[in-house]
């Protein structure tokens, strides 16, 4: 072999190319990890109402690490999504030194009991709000069901001019609704929306005309409903049943 000049030439060329490749590879690794390509600018996009600039700056200062090339995009996105009001964050590099971060906030639809909020996507998130919001009480995992019911009840009760303020779903899947005038509706299980619509039809014509403070309206009767009026005729806790619009 050592007398074969062609083979020796080929071997020398191969070793030279391999050396050049290794040199280029090492140079590329060093360049990518070198401090010559730091992230100098962070551009935040999105309509921010709840997330503050201070929160974003804190995340940028404490969670972002690496150069323009080595910064972990998934880890960076997860860091911004830890903020209570951030629903989604998208992170992109823009040559030569900018990190673009697009933030989408949660929009609160309701409160979940005394802990956290429910978004308009019916997702629980751990945040606080001073806005006047409906309140949900229900079994774990019922957020989507209760979010959908809120919209349906608003439509069903619209003719009455009243709005649902507190929705309670029991473990047996029975519904109770407290309205913005303090009246509580017992809607039970099954035919919930039909019962709410029946209440709305009778509210202005018969119930509101009673002239007494109504505490509870039980809509679980097939042909009528029972009304609890604490001060009716001076008898606390008195109930009266209304069938087809007539009081008895």
JSON list of C-alpha atoms in Angstrom, two decimals:
[
{"chain": "A", "resi": 1, "resn": "UNK", "atom": "CA", "xyz": [0.00, 0.00, 0.00]},
{"chain": "A", "resi": 2, "resn": "UNK", "atom": "CA", "xyz": [2.81, 2.37, 0.87]},
{"chain": "A", "resi": 3, "resn": "UNK", "atom": "CA", "xyz": [4.10, 1.98, -2.66]},
{"chain": "A", "resi": 4, "resn": "UNK", "atom": "CA", "xyz": [0.69, 2.85, -4.11]},
{"chain": "A", "resi": 5, "resn": "UNK", "atom": "CA", "xyz": [0.90, 6.57, -4.64]},
{"chain": "A", "resi": 6, "resn": "UNK", "atom": "CA", "xyz": [-2.72, 6.84, -5.75]},
{"chain": "A", "resi": 7, "resn": "UNK", "atom": "CA", "xyz": [-3.99, 5.15, -2.60]},
{"chain": "A", "resi": 8, "resn": "UNK", "atom": "CA", "xyz": [-1.79, 7.30, -0.42]},
{"chain": "A", "resi": 9, "resn": "UNK", "atom": "CA", "xyz": [-3.05, 10.41, -2.19]},
{"chain": "A", "resi": 10, "resn": "UNK", "atom": "CA", "xyz": [-6.65, 9.40, -1.65]},
{"chain": "A", "resi": 11, "resn": "UNK", "atom": "CA", "xyz": [-5.97, 8.68, 2.02]},
{"chain": "A", "resi": 12, "resn": "UNK", "atom": "CA", "xyz": [-4.26, 12.04, 2.43]},
{"chain": "A", "resi": 13, "resn": "UNK", "atom": "CA", "xyz": [-7.17, 13.84, 0.78]},
{"chain": "A", "resi": 14, "resn": "UNK", "atom": "CA", "xyz": [-9.65, 11.99, 3.02]},
{"chain": "A", "resi": 15, "resn": "UNK", "atom": "CA", "xyz": [-7.71, 12.88, 6.18]},
{"chain": "A", "resi": 16, "resn": "UNK", "atom": "CA", "xyz": [-7.47, 16.48, 5.04]},
{"chain": "A", "resi": 17, "resn": "UNK", "atom": "CA", "xyz": [-11.20, 16.72, 4.39]},
{"chain": "A", "resi": 18, "resn": "UNK", "atom": "CA", "xyz": [-11.95, 15.03, 7.71]},
{"chain": "A", "resi": 19, "resn": "UNK", "atom": "CA", "xyz": [-9.67, 17.47, 9.50]},
{"chain": "A", "resi": 20, "resn": "UNK", "atom": "CA", "xyz": [-11.32, 20.42, 7.79]},
{"chain": "A", "resi": 21, "resn": "UNK", "atom": "CA", "xyz": [-14.77, 19.07, 8.66]},
{"chain": "A", "resi": 22, "resn": "UNK", "atom": "CA", "xyz": [-13.83, 18.60, 12.32]},
{"chain": "A", "resi": 23, "resn": "UNK", "atom": "CA", "xyz": [-12.30, 22.07, 12.38]},
{"chain": "A", "resi": 24, "resn": "UNK", "atom": "CA", "xyz": [-15.43, 23.62, 10.87]},
{"chain": "A", "resi": 25, "resn": "UNK", "atom": "CA", "xyz": [-17.65, 21.66, 13.25]},
{"chain": "A", "resi": 26, "resn": "UNK", "atom": "CA", "xyz": [-15.63, 22.74, 16.28]},
{"chain": "A", "resi": 27, "resn": "UNK", "atom": "CA", "xyz": [-15.65, 26.31, 15.04]},
{"chain": "A", "resi": 28, "resn": "UNK", "atom": "CA", "xyz": [-19.41, 26.20, 14.53]},
{"chain": "A", "resi": 29, "resn": "UNK", "atom": "CA", "xyz": [-20.00, 24.80, 18.02]},
{"chain": "A", "resi": 30, "resn": "UNK", "atom": "CA", "xyz": [-17.77, 27.46, 19.53]},
{"chain": "A", "resi": 31, "resn": "UNK", "atom": "CA", "xyz": [-19.47, 30.21, 17.51]},
{"chain": "A", "resi": 32, "resn": "UNK", "atom": "CA", "xyz": [-22.97, 29.11, 18.49]},
{"chain": "A", "resi": 33, "resn": "UNK", "atom": "CA", "xyz": [-22.05, 28.98, 22.18]},
{"chain": "A", "resi": 34, "resn": "UNK", "atom": "CA", "xyz": [-19.89, 32.05, 22.18]},
{"chain": "A", "resi": 35, "resn": "UNK", "atom": "CA", "xyz": [-21.01, 35.28, 23.86]},
{"chain": "A", "resi": 36, "resn": "UNK", "atom": "CA", "xyz": [-20.82, 37.06, 20.50]},
{"chain": "A", "resi": 37, "resn": "UNK", "atom": "CA", "xyz": [-24.52, 36.36, 19.80]},
{"chain": "A", "resi": 38, "resn": "UNK", "atom": "CA", "xyz": [-26.43, 37.39, 22.94]},
{"chain": "A", "resi": 39, "resn": "UNK", "atom": "CA", "xyz": [-30.14, 38.15, 22.96]},
{"chain": "A", "resi": 40, "resn": "UNK", "atom": "CA", "xyz": [-30.12, 41.94, 23.16]},
{"chain": "A", "resi": 41, "resn": "UNK", "atom": "CA", "xyz": [-33.78, 42.74, 22.50]},
{"chain": "A", "resi": 42, "resn": "UNK", "atom": "CA", "xyz": [-37.05, 41.20, 23.68]},
{"chain": "A", "resi": 43, "resn": "UNK", "atom": "CA", "xyz": [-40.14, 42.31, 21.80]},
{"chain": "A", "resi": 44, "resn": "UNK", "atom": "CA", "xyz": [-43.52, 41.64, 23.43]},
{"chain": "A", "resi": 45, "resn": "UNK", "atom": "CA", "xyz": [-46.65, 41.52, 21.25]},
{"chain": "A", "resi": 46, "resn": "UNK", "atom": "CA", "xyz": [-50.26, 41.14, 22.32]},
{"chain": "A", "resi": 47, "resn": "UNK", "atom": "CA", "xyz": [-53.10, 43.15, 23.83]},
{"chain": "A", "resi": 48, "resn": "UNK", "atom": "CA", "xyz": [-52.05, 43.10, 27.48]},
{"chain": "A", "resi": 49, "resn": "UNK", "atom": "CA", "xyz": [-54.54, 44.21, 30.11]},
{"chain": "A", "resi": 50, "resn": "UNK", "atom": "CA", "xyz": [-53.72, 41.99, 33.08]},
{"chain": "A", "resi": 51, "resn": "UNK", "atom": "CA", "xyz": [-50.08, 41.03, 32.53]},
{"chain": "A", "resi": 52, "resn": "UNK", "atom": "CA", "xyz": [-47.78, 43.85, 33.64]},
{"chain": "A", "resi": 53, "resn": "UNK", "atom": "CA", "xyz": [-44.46, 44.89, 32.05]},
{"chain": "A", "resi": 54, "resn": "UNK", "atom": "CA", "xyz": [-42.79, 44.25, 35.41]},
{"chain": "A", "resi": 55, "resn": "UNK", "atom": "CA", "xyz": [-43.87, 40.59, 35.33]},
{"chain": "A", "resi": 56, "resn": "UNK", "atom": "CA", "xyz": [-42.53, 40.14, 31.81]},
{"chain": "A", "resi": 57, "resn": "UNK", "atom": "CA", "xyz": [-39.24, 41.81, 32.70]},
{"chain": "A", "resi": 58, "resn": "UNK", "atom": "CA", "xyz": [-38.86, 39.56, 35.72]},
{"chain": "A", "resi": 59, "resn": "UNK", "atom": "CA", "xyz": [-39.34, 36.44, 33.61]},
{"chain": "A", "resi": 60, "resn": "UNK", "atom": "CA", "xyz": [-36.89, 37.73, 31.02]},
{"chain": "A", "resi": 61, "resn": "UNK", "atom": "CA", "xyz": [-34.29, 38.49, 33.69]},
{"chain": "A", "resi": 62, "resn": "UNK", "atom": "CA", "xyz": [-34.59, 35.28, 35.69]},
{"chain": "A", "resi": 63, "resn": "UNK", "atom": "CA", "xyz": [-35.76, 32.56, 33.31]},
{"chain": "A", "resi": 64, "resn": "UNK", "atom": "CA", "xyz": [-34.03, 33.27, 29.98]},
{"chain": "A", "resi": 65, "resn": "UNK", "atom": "CA", "xyz": [-30.58, 31.78, 29.53]},
{"chain": "A", "resi": 66, "resn": "UNK", "atom": "CA", "xyz": [-28.30, 31.08, 26.61]},
{"chain": "A", "resi": 67, "resn": "UNK", "atom": "CA", "xyz": [-27.34, 32.88, 23.43]},
{"chain": "A", "resi": 68, "resn": "UNK", "atom": "CA", "xyz": [-29.45, 33.68, 20.39]},
{"chain": "A", "resi": 69, "resn": "UNK", "atom": "CA", "xyz": [-28.74, 30.15, 19.09]},
{"chain": "A", "resi": 70, "resn": "UNK", "atom": "CA", "xyz": [-28.81, 28.11, 22.30]},
{"chain": "A", "resi": 71, "resn": "UNK", "atom": "CA", "xyz": [-31.81, 29.63, 24.07]},
{"chain": "A", "resi": 72, "resn": "UNK", "atom": "CA", "xyz": [-34.40, 26.90, 24.71]},
{"chain": "A", "resi": 73, "resn": "UNK", "atom": "CA", "xyz": [-37.59, 28.07, 22.96]},
{"chain": "A", "resi": 74, "resn": "UNK", "atom": "CA", "xyz": [-39.91, 25.55, 24.68]},
{"chain": "A", "resi": 75, "resn": "UNK", "atom": "CA", "xyz": [-38.51, 26.35, 28.12]},
{"chain": "A", "resi": 76, "resn": "UNK", "atom": "CA", "xyz": [-38.82, 30.07, 27.46]},
{"chain": "A", "resi": 77, "resn": "UNK", "atom": "CA", "xyz": [-42.44, 29.70, 26.35]},
{"chain": "A", "resi": 78, "resn": "UNK", "atom": "CA", "xyz": [-43.27, 27.64, 29.44]},
{"chain": "A", "resi": 79, "resn": "UNK", "atom": "CA", "xyz": [-41.69, 30.30, 31.67]},
{"chain": "A", "resi": 80, "resn": "UNK", "atom": "CA", "xyz": [-43.98, 33.02, 30.31]},
{"chain": "A", "resi": 81, "resn": "UNK", "atom": "CA", "xyz": [-47.02, 30.73, 30.50]},
{"chain": "A", "resi": 82, "resn": "UNK", "atom": "CA", "xyz": [-46.44, 30.37, 34.26]},
{"chain": "A", "resi": 83, "resn": "UNK", "atom": "CA", "xyz": [-47.76, 33.91, 34.70]},
{"chain": "A", "resi": 84, "resn": "UNK", "atom": "CA", "xyz": [-51.33, 33.69, 36.07]},
{"chain": "A", "resi": 85, "resn": "UNK", "atom": "CA", "xyz": [-53.08, 35.64, 33.29]},
{"chain": "A", "resi": 86, "resn": "UNK", "atom": "CA", "xyz": [-51.10, 34.20, 30.36]},
{"chain": "A", "resi": 87, "resn": "UNK", "atom": "CA", "xyz": [-53.13, 31.66, 28.38]},
{"chain": "A", "resi": 88, "resn": "UNK", "atom": "CA", "xyz": [-50.59, 31.14, 25.62]},
{"chain": "A", "resi": 89, "resn": "UNK", "atom": "CA", "xyz": [-47.14, 32.41, 24.71]},
{"chain": "A", "resi": 90, "resn": "UNK", "atom": "CA", "xyz": [-45.32, 32.01, 21.39]},
{"chain": "A", "resi": 91, "resn": "UNK", "atom": "CA", "xyz": [-41.58, 32.58, 21.17]},
{"chain": "A", "resi": 92, "resn": "UNK", "atom": "CA", "xyz": [-39.60, 33.22, 17.97]},
{"chain": "A", "resi": 93, "resn": "UNK", "atom": "CA", "xyz": [-36.03, 34.24, 17.17]},
{"chain": "A", "resi": 94, "resn": "UNK", "atom": "CA", "xyz": [-35.41, 37.16, 14.81]},
{"chain": "A", "resi": 95, "resn": "UNK", "atom": "CA", "xyz": [-31.91, 37.60, 13.46]},
{"chain": "A", "resi": 96, "resn": "UNK", "atom": "CA", "xyz": [-29.55, 38.82, 14.69]},
{"chain": "A", "resi": 97, "resn": "UNK", "atom": "CA", "xyz": [-30.33, 39.47, 18.36]},
{"chain": "A", "resi": 98, "resn": "UNK", "atom": "CA", "xyz": [-34.09, 39.73, 18.99]},
{"chain": "A", "resi": 99, "resn": "UNK", "atom": "CA", "xyz": [-36.53, 37.42, 20.74]},
{"chain": "A", "resi": 100, "resn": "UNK", "atom": "CA", "xyz": [-40.18, 37.95, 19.78]},
{"chain": "A", "resi": 101, "resn": "UNK", "atom": "CA", "xyz": [-42.74, 36.90, 22.36]},
{"chain": "A", "resi": 102, "resn": "UNK", "atom": "CA", "xyz": [-46.46, 36.95, 21.57]},
{"chain": "A", "resi": 103, "resn": "UNK", "atom": "CA", "xyz": [-48.72, 36.73, 24.63]},
{"chain": "A", "resi": 104, "resn": "UNK", "atom": "CA", "xyz": [-52.43, 35.85, 24.71]},
{"chain": "A", "resi": 105, "resn": "UNK", "atom": "CA", "xyz": [-54.21, 36.55, 27.99]},
{"chain": "A", "resi": 106, "resn": "UNK", "atom": "CA", "xyz": [-57.00, 34.67, 29.68]},
{"chain": "A", "resi": 107, "resn": "UNK", "atom": "CA", "xyz": [-60.40, 36.37, 29.66]},
{"chain": "A", "resi": 108, "resn": "UNK", "atom": "CA", "xyz": [-62.31, 35.67, 32.86]},
{"chain": "A", "resi": 109, "resn": "UNK", "atom": "CA", "xyz": [-65.88, 34.40, 32.58]},
{"chain": "A", "resi": 110, "resn": "UNK", "atom": "CA", "xyz": [-66.60, 33.40, 36.18]},
{"chain": "A", "resi": 111, "resn": "UNK", "atom": "CA", "xyz": [-65.12, 32.64, 39.58]},
{"chain": "A", "resi": 112, "resn": "UNK", "atom": "CA", "xyz": [-64.60, 29.08, 40.71]},
{"chain": "A", "resi": 113, "resn": "UNK", "atom": "CA", "xyz": [-65.91, 29.12, 44.26]},
{"chain": "A", "resi": 114, "resn": "UNK", "atom": "CA", "xyz": [-63.35, 30.91, 46.40]},
{"chain": "A", "resi": 115, "resn": "UNK", "atom": "CA", "xyz": [-60.32, 29.74, 44.43]},
{"chain": "A", "resi": 116, "resn": "UNK", "atom": "CA", "xyz": [-59.31, 30.89, 40.98]},
{"chain": "A", "resi": 117, "resn": "UNK", "atom": "CA", "xyz": [-61.18, 31.92, 37.86]},
{"chain": "A", "resi": 118, "resn": "UNK", "atom": "CA", "xyz": [-62.80, 30.25, 34.86]},
{"chain": "A", "resi": 119, "resn": "UNK", "atom": "CA", "xyz": [-61.81, 31.59, 31.43]},
{"chain": "A", "resi": 120, "resn": "UNK", "atom": "CA", "xyz": [-64.07, 32.08, 28.43]},
{"chain": "A", "resi": 121, "resn": "UNK", "atom": "CA", "xyz": [-62.58, 28.78, 27.20]},
{"chain": "A", "resi": 122, "resn": "UNK", "atom": "CA", "xyz": [-63.97, 27.18, 30.39]},
{"chain": "A", "resi": 123, "resn": "UNK", "atom": "CA", "xyz": [-60.47, 26.57, 31.74]},
{"chain": "A", "resi": 124, "resn": "UNK", "atom": "CA", "xyz": [-59.60, 27.10, 35.41]},
{"chain": "A", "resi": 125, "resn": "UNK", "atom": "CA", "xyz": [-56.64, 29.37, 36.10]},
{"chain": "A", "resi": 126, "resn": "UNK", "atom": "CA", "xyz": [-55.13, 30.65, 39.31]},
{"chain": "A", "resi": 127, "resn": "UNK", "atom": "CA", "xyz": [-55.59, 34.42, 39.28]},
{"chain": "A", "resi": 128, "resn": "UNK", "atom": "CA", "xyz": [-57.52, 37.15, 41.07]},
{"chain": "A", "resi": 129, "resn": "UNK", "atom": "CA", "xyz": [-59.89, 39.76, 39.68]},
{"chain": "A", "resi": 130, "resn": "UNK", "atom": "CA", "xyz": [-61.90, 42.63, 41.16]},
{"chain": "A", "resi": 131, "resn": "UNK", "atom": "CA", "xyz": [-64.47, 42.43, 38.34]},
{"chain": "A", "resi": 132, "resn": "UNK", "atom": "CA", "xyz": [-68.08, 41.47, 39.09]},
{"chain": "A", "resi": 133, "resn": "UNK", "atom": "CA", "xyz": [-68.29, 37.90, 37.79]},
{"chain": "A", "resi": 134, "resn": "UNK", "atom": "CA", "xyz": [-70.70, 34.99, 38.15]},
{"chain": "A", "resi": 135, "resn": "UNK", "atom": "CA", "xyz": [-69.63, 32.32, 40.64]},
{"chain": "A", "resi": 136, "resn": "UNK", "atom": "CA", "xyz": [-69.51, 28.57, 39.97]},
{"chain": "A", "resi": 137, "resn": "UNK", "atom": "CA", "xyz": [-69.75, 25.84, 42.58]},
{"chain": "A", "resi": 138, "resn": "UNK", "atom": "CA", "xyz": [-69.43, 22.37, 41.14]},
{"chain": "A", "resi": 139, "resn": "UNK", "atom": "CA", "xyz": [-67.60, 19.04, 41.18]},
{"chain": "A", "resi": 140, "resn": "UNK", "atom": "CA", "xyz": [-63.99, 18.99, 39.95]},
{"chain": "A", "resi": 141, "resn": "UNK", "atom": "CA", "xyz": [-63.85, 18.68, 36.18]},
{"chain": "A", "resi": 142, "resn": "UNK", "atom": "CA", "xyz": [-67.24, 20.31, 35.56]},
{"chain": "A", "resi": 143, "resn": "UNK", "atom": "CA", "xyz": [-65.81, 23.65, 34.38]},
{"chain": "A", "resi": 144, "resn": "UNK", "atom": "CA", "xyz": [-66.79, 23.20, 30.72]},
{"chain": "A", "resi": 145, "resn": "UNK", "atom": "CA", "xyz": [-70.28, 21.97, 31.59]},
{"chain": "A", "resi": 146, "resn": "UNK", "atom": "CA", "xyz": [-70.88, 24.94, 33.88]},
{"chain": "A", "resi": 147, "resn": "UNK", "atom": "CA", "xyz": [-69.45, 27.42, 31.40]},
{"chain": "A", "resi": 148, "resn": "UNK", "atom": "CA", "xyz": [-71.80, 26.15, 28.70]},
{"chain": "A", "resi": 149, "resn": "UNK", "atom": "CA", "xyz": [-74.77, 26.24, 31.10]},
{"chain": "A", "resi": 150, "resn": "UNK", "atom": "CA", "xyz": [-74.08, 29.86, 32.02]},
{"chain": "A", "resi": 151, "resn": "UNK", "atom": "CA", "xyz": [-74.49, 30.98, 28.41]},
{"chain": "A", "resi": 152, "resn": "UNK", "atom": "CA", "xyz": [-77.61, 28.88, 27.94]},
{"chain": "A", "resi": 153, "resn": "UNK", "atom": "CA", "xyz": [-79.23, 30.18, 31.13]},
{"chain": "A", "resi": 154, "resn": "UNK", "atom": "CA", "xyz": [-78.52, 33.78, 30.17]},
{"chain": "A", "resi": 155, "resn": "UNK", "atom": "CA", "xyz": [-80.44, 33.23, 26.94]},
{"chain": "A", "resi": 156, "resn": "UNK", "atom": "CA", "xyz": [-83.28, 31.31, 28.65]},
{"chain": "A", "resi": 157, "resn": "UNK", "atom": "CA", "xyz": [-83.74, 33.94, 31.38]},
{"chain": "A", "resi": 158, "resn": "UNK", "atom": "CA", "xyz": [-83.42, 36.99, 29.10]},
{"chain": "A", "resi": 159, "resn": "UNK", "atom": "CA", "xyz": [-87.23, 37.60, 28.86]},
{"chain": "A", "resi": 160, "resn": "UNK", "atom": "CA", "xyz": [-87.36, 38.04, 32.64]},
{"chain": "A", "resi": 161, "resn": "UNK", "atom": "CA", "xyz": [-84.68, 40.74, 32.62]},
{"chain": "A", "resi": 162, "resn": "UNK", "atom": "CA", "xyz": [-82.78, 38.79, 35.29]},
{"chain": "A", "resi": 163, "resn": "UNK", "atom": "CA", "xyz": [-79.28, 37.36, 35.09]},
{"chain": "A", "resi": 164, "resn": "UNK", "atom": "CA", "xyz": [-77.67, 34.32, 36.73]},
{"chain": "A", "resi": 165, "resn": "UNK", "atom": "CA", "xyz": [-75.11, 35.28, 39.37]},
{"chain": "A", "resi": 166, "resn": "UNK", "atom": "CA", "xyz": [-74.33, 31.99, 41.13]},
{"chain": "A", "resi": 167, "resn": "UNK", "atom": "CA", "xyz": [-74.49, 28.55, 39.53]},
{"chain": "A", "resi": 168, "resn": "UNK", "atom": "CA", "xyz": [-74.33, 25.45, 41.71]},
{"chain": "A", "resi": 169, "resn": "UNK", "atom": "CA", "xyz": [-74.07, 21.93, 40.31]},
{"chain": "A", "resi": 170, "resn": "UNK", "atom": "CA", "xyz": [-74.41, 19.20, 42.92]},
{"chain": "A", "resi": 171, "resn": "UNK", "atom": "CA", "xyz": [-72.68, 15.83, 42.86]},
{"chain": "A", "resi": 172, "resn": "UNK", "atom": "CA", "xyz": [-76.02, 14.38, 41.68]},
{"chain": "A", "resi": 173, "resn": "UNK", "atom": "CA", "xyz": [-75.92, 16.83, 38.70]},
{"chain": "A", "resi": 174, "resn": "UNK", "atom": "CA", "xyz": [-78.80, 18.96, 40.03]},
{"chain": "A", "resi": 175, "resn": "UNK", "atom": "CA", "xyz": [-78.73, 22.69, 39.25]},
{"chain": "A", "resi": 176, "resn": "UNK", "atom": "CA", "xyz": [-79.47, 25.65, 41.47]},
{"chain": "A", "resi": 177, "resn": "UNK", "atom": "CA", "xyz": [-79.19, 29.24, 40.22]},
{"chain": "A", "resi": 178, "resn": "UNK", "atom": "CA", "xyz": [-79.14, 32.48, 42.18]},
{"chain": "A", "resi": 179, "resn": "UNK", "atom": "CA", "xyz": [-80.25, 35.49, 40.17]},
{"chain": "A", "resi": 180, "resn": "UNK", "atom": "CA", "xyz": [-79.05, 39.07, 40.37]},
{"chain": "A", "resi": 181, "resn": "UNK", "atom": "CA", "xyz": [-82.17, 40.06, 42.35]},
{"chain": "A", "resi": 182, "resn": "UNK", "atom": "CA", "xyz": [-81.44, 37.44, 45.05]},
{"chain": "A", "resi": 183, "resn": "UNK", "atom": "CA", "xyz": [-84.05, 34.89, 43.96]},
{"chain": "A", "resi": 184, "resn": "UNK", "atom": "CA", "xyz": [-82.85, 31.29, 43.98]},
{"chain": "A", "resi": 185, "resn": "UNK", "atom": "CA", "xyz": [-84.08, 28.86, 41.32]},
{"chain": "A", "resi": 186, "resn": "UNK", "atom": "CA", "xyz": [-84.22, 25.14, 41.94]},
{"chain": "A", "resi": 187, "resn": "UNK", "atom": "CA", "xyz": [-83.89, 23.64, 38.46]},
{"chain": "A", "resi": 188, "resn": "UNK", "atom": "CA", "xyz": [-82.98, 20.05, 39.36]},
{"chain": "A", "resi": 189, "resn": "UNK", "atom": "CA", "xyz": [-81.81, 17.49, 36.81]},
{"chain": "A", "resi": 190, "resn": "UNK", "atom": "CA", "xyz": [-83.13, 17.22, 33.29]},
{"chain": "A", "resi": 191, "resn": "UNK", "atom": "CA", "xyz": [-85.23, 19.82, 31.43]},
{"chain": "A", "resi": 192, "resn": "UNK", "atom": "CA", "xyz": [-83.11, 22.50, 33.11]},
{"chain": "A", "resi": 193, "resn": "UNK", "atom": "CA", "xyz": [-83.39, 25.03, 30.30]},
{"chain": "A", "resi": 194, "resn": "UNK", "atom": "CA", "xyz": [-87.11, 24.37, 29.78]},
{"chain": "A", "resi": 195, "resn": "UNK", "atom": "CA", "xyz": [-87.68, 25.08, 33.49]},
{"chain": "A", "resi": 196, "resn": "UNK", "atom": "CA", "xyz": [-85.63, 28.27, 33.29]},
{"chain": "A", "resi": 197, "resn": "UNK", "atom": "CA", "xyz": [-87.64, 29.41, 30.27]},
{"chain": "A", "resi": 198, "resn": "UNK", "atom": "CA", "xyz": [-90.90, 28.65, 32.10]},
{"chain": "A", "resi": 199, "resn": "UNK", "atom": "CA", "xyz": [-89.72, 30.76, 35.04]},
{"chain": "A", "resi": 200, "resn": "UNK", "atom": "CA", "xyz": [-88.87, 33.63, 32.68]},
{"chain": "A", "resi": 201, "resn": "UNK", "atom": "CA", "xyz": [-92.35, 33.52, 31.14]},
{"chain": "A", "resi": 202, "resn": "UNK", "atom": "CA", "xyz": [-94.05, 33.73, 34.54]},
{"chain": "A", "resi": 203, "resn": "UNK", "atom": "CA", "xyz": [-91.72, 36.18, 36.30]},
{"chain": "A", "resi": 204, "resn": "UNK", "atom": "CA", "xyz": [-93.17, 39.52, 35.18]},
{"chain": "A", "resi": 205, "resn": "UNK", "atom": "CA", "xyz": [-96.74, 38.32, 34.82]},
{"chain": "A", "resi": 206, "resn": "UNK", "atom": "CA", "xyz": [-97.28, 36.51, 38.12]},
{"chain": "A", "resi": 207, "resn": "UNK", "atom": "CA", "xyz": [-94.24, 36.19, 40.37]},
{"chain": "A", "resi": 208, "resn": "UNK", "atom": "CA", "xyz": [-93.02, 39.80, 40.45]},
{"chain": "A", "resi": 209, "resn": "UNK", "atom": "CA", "xyz": [-96.64, 40.92, 40.88]},
{"chain": "A", "resi": 210, "resn": "UNK", "atom": "CA", "xyz": [-96.99, 39.08, 44.21]},
{"chain": "A", "resi": 211, "resn": "UNK", "atom": "CA", "xyz": [-95.60, 42.11, 46.03]},
{"chain": "A", "resi": 212, "resn": "UNK", "atom": "CA", "xyz": [-93.49, 40.11, 48.48]},
{"chain": "A", "resi": 213, "resn": "UNK", "atom": "CA", "xyz": [-89.81, 39.27, 48.65]},
{"chain": "A", "resi": 214, "resn": "UNK", "atom": "CA", "xyz": [-89.36, 35.92, 46.97]},
{"chain": "A", "resi": 215, "resn": "UNK", "atom": "CA", "xyz": [-86.61, 33.74, 48.37]},
{"chain": "A", "resi": 216, "resn": "UNK", "atom": "CA", "xyz": [-86.80, 30.56, 46.30]},
{"chain": "A", "resi": 217, "resn": "UNK", "atom": "CA", "xyz": [-88.70, 29.36, 43.26]},
{"chain": "A", "resi": 218, "resn": "UNK", "atom": "CA", "xyz": [-88.77, 25.57, 42.85]},
{"chain": "A", "resi": 219, "resn": "UNK", "atom": "CA", "xyz": [-89.25, 24.79, 39.16]},
{"chain": "A", "resi": 220, "resn": "UNK", "atom": "CA", "xyz": [-89.08, 21.01, 39.53]},
{"chain": "A", "resi": 221, "resn": "UNK", "atom": "CA", "xyz": [-92.90, 20.62, 39.44]},
{"chain": "A", "resi": 222, "resn": "UNK", "atom": "CA", "xyz": [-94.20, 19.26, 36.11]},
{"chain": "A", "resi": 223, "resn": "UNK", "atom": "CA", "xyz": [-97.11, 21.74, 35.73]},
{"chain": "A", "resi": 224, "resn": "UNK", "atom": "CA", "xyz": [-96.15, 24.63, 37.97]},
{"chain": "A", "resi": 225, "resn": "UNK", "atom": "CA", "xyz": [-93.70, 25.78, 40.60]},
{"chain": "A", "resi": 226, "resn": "UNK", "atom": "CA", "xyz": [-93.48, 26.40, 44.33]},
{"chain": "A", "resi": 227, "resn": "UNK", "atom": "CA", "xyz": [-92.51, 29.79, 45.70]},
{"chain": "A", "resi": 228, "resn": "UNK", "atom": "CA", "xyz": [-90.95, 30.41, 49.11]},
{"chain": "A", "resi": 229, "resn": "UNK", "atom": "CA", "xyz": [-91.98, 33.83, 50.49]},
{"chain": "A", "resi": 230, "resn": "UNK", "atom": "CA", "xyz": [-90.58, 34.35, 54.02]},
{"chain": "A", "resi": 231, "resn": "UNK", "atom": "CA", "xyz": [-92.93, 37.21, 55.00]},
{"chain": "A", "resi": 232, "resn": "UNK", "atom": "CA", "xyz": [-96.08, 36.10, 53.16]},
{"chain": "A", "resi": 233, "resn": "UNK", "atom": "CA", "xyz": [-99.08, 36.89, 55.44]},
{"chain": "A", "resi": 234, "resn": "UNK", "atom": "CA", "xyz": [-96.70, 37.19, 58.36]},
{"chain": "A", "resi": 235, "resn": "UNK", "atom": "CA", "xyz": [-95.86, 33.48, 58.33]},
{"chain": "A", "resi": 236, "resn": "UNK", "atom": "CA", "xyz": [-92.13, 33.03, 57.95]},
{"chain": "A", "resi": 237, "resn": "UNK", "atom": "CA", "xyz": [-91.14, 30.33, 55.51]},
{"chain": "A", "resi": 238, "resn": "UNK", "atom": "CA", "xyz": [-94.59, 30.15, 53.88]},
{"chain": "A", "resi": 239, "resn": "UNK", "atom": "CA", "xyz": [-94.67, 28.40, 50.51]},
{"chain": "A", "resi": 240, "resn": "UNK", "atom": "CA", "xyz": [-97.24, 28.86, 47.81]},
{"chain": "A", "resi": 241, "resn": "UNK", "atom": "CA", "xyz": [-97.63, 26.74, 44.70]},
{"chain": "A", "resi": 242, "resn": "UNK", "atom": "CA", "xyz": [-98.47, 28.34, 41.39]},
{"chain": "A", "resi": 243, "resn": "UNK", "atom": "CA", "xyz": [-99.95, 26.22, 38.62]},
{"chain": "A", "resi": 244, "resn": "UNK", "atom": "CA", "xyz": [-100.65, 27.57, 35.14]},
{"chain": "A", "resi": 245, "resn": "UNK", "atom": "CA", "xyz": [-100.46, 31.12, 36.48]},
{"chain": "A", "resi": 246, "resn": "UNK", "atom": "CA", "xyz": [-103.03, 30.69, 39.28]},
{"chain": "A", "resi": 247, "resn": "UNK", "atom": "CA", "xyz": [-102.04, 30.94, 42.97]},
{"chain": "A", "resi": 248, "resn": "UNK", "atom": "CA", "xyz": [-103.22, 28.43, 45.51]}
]
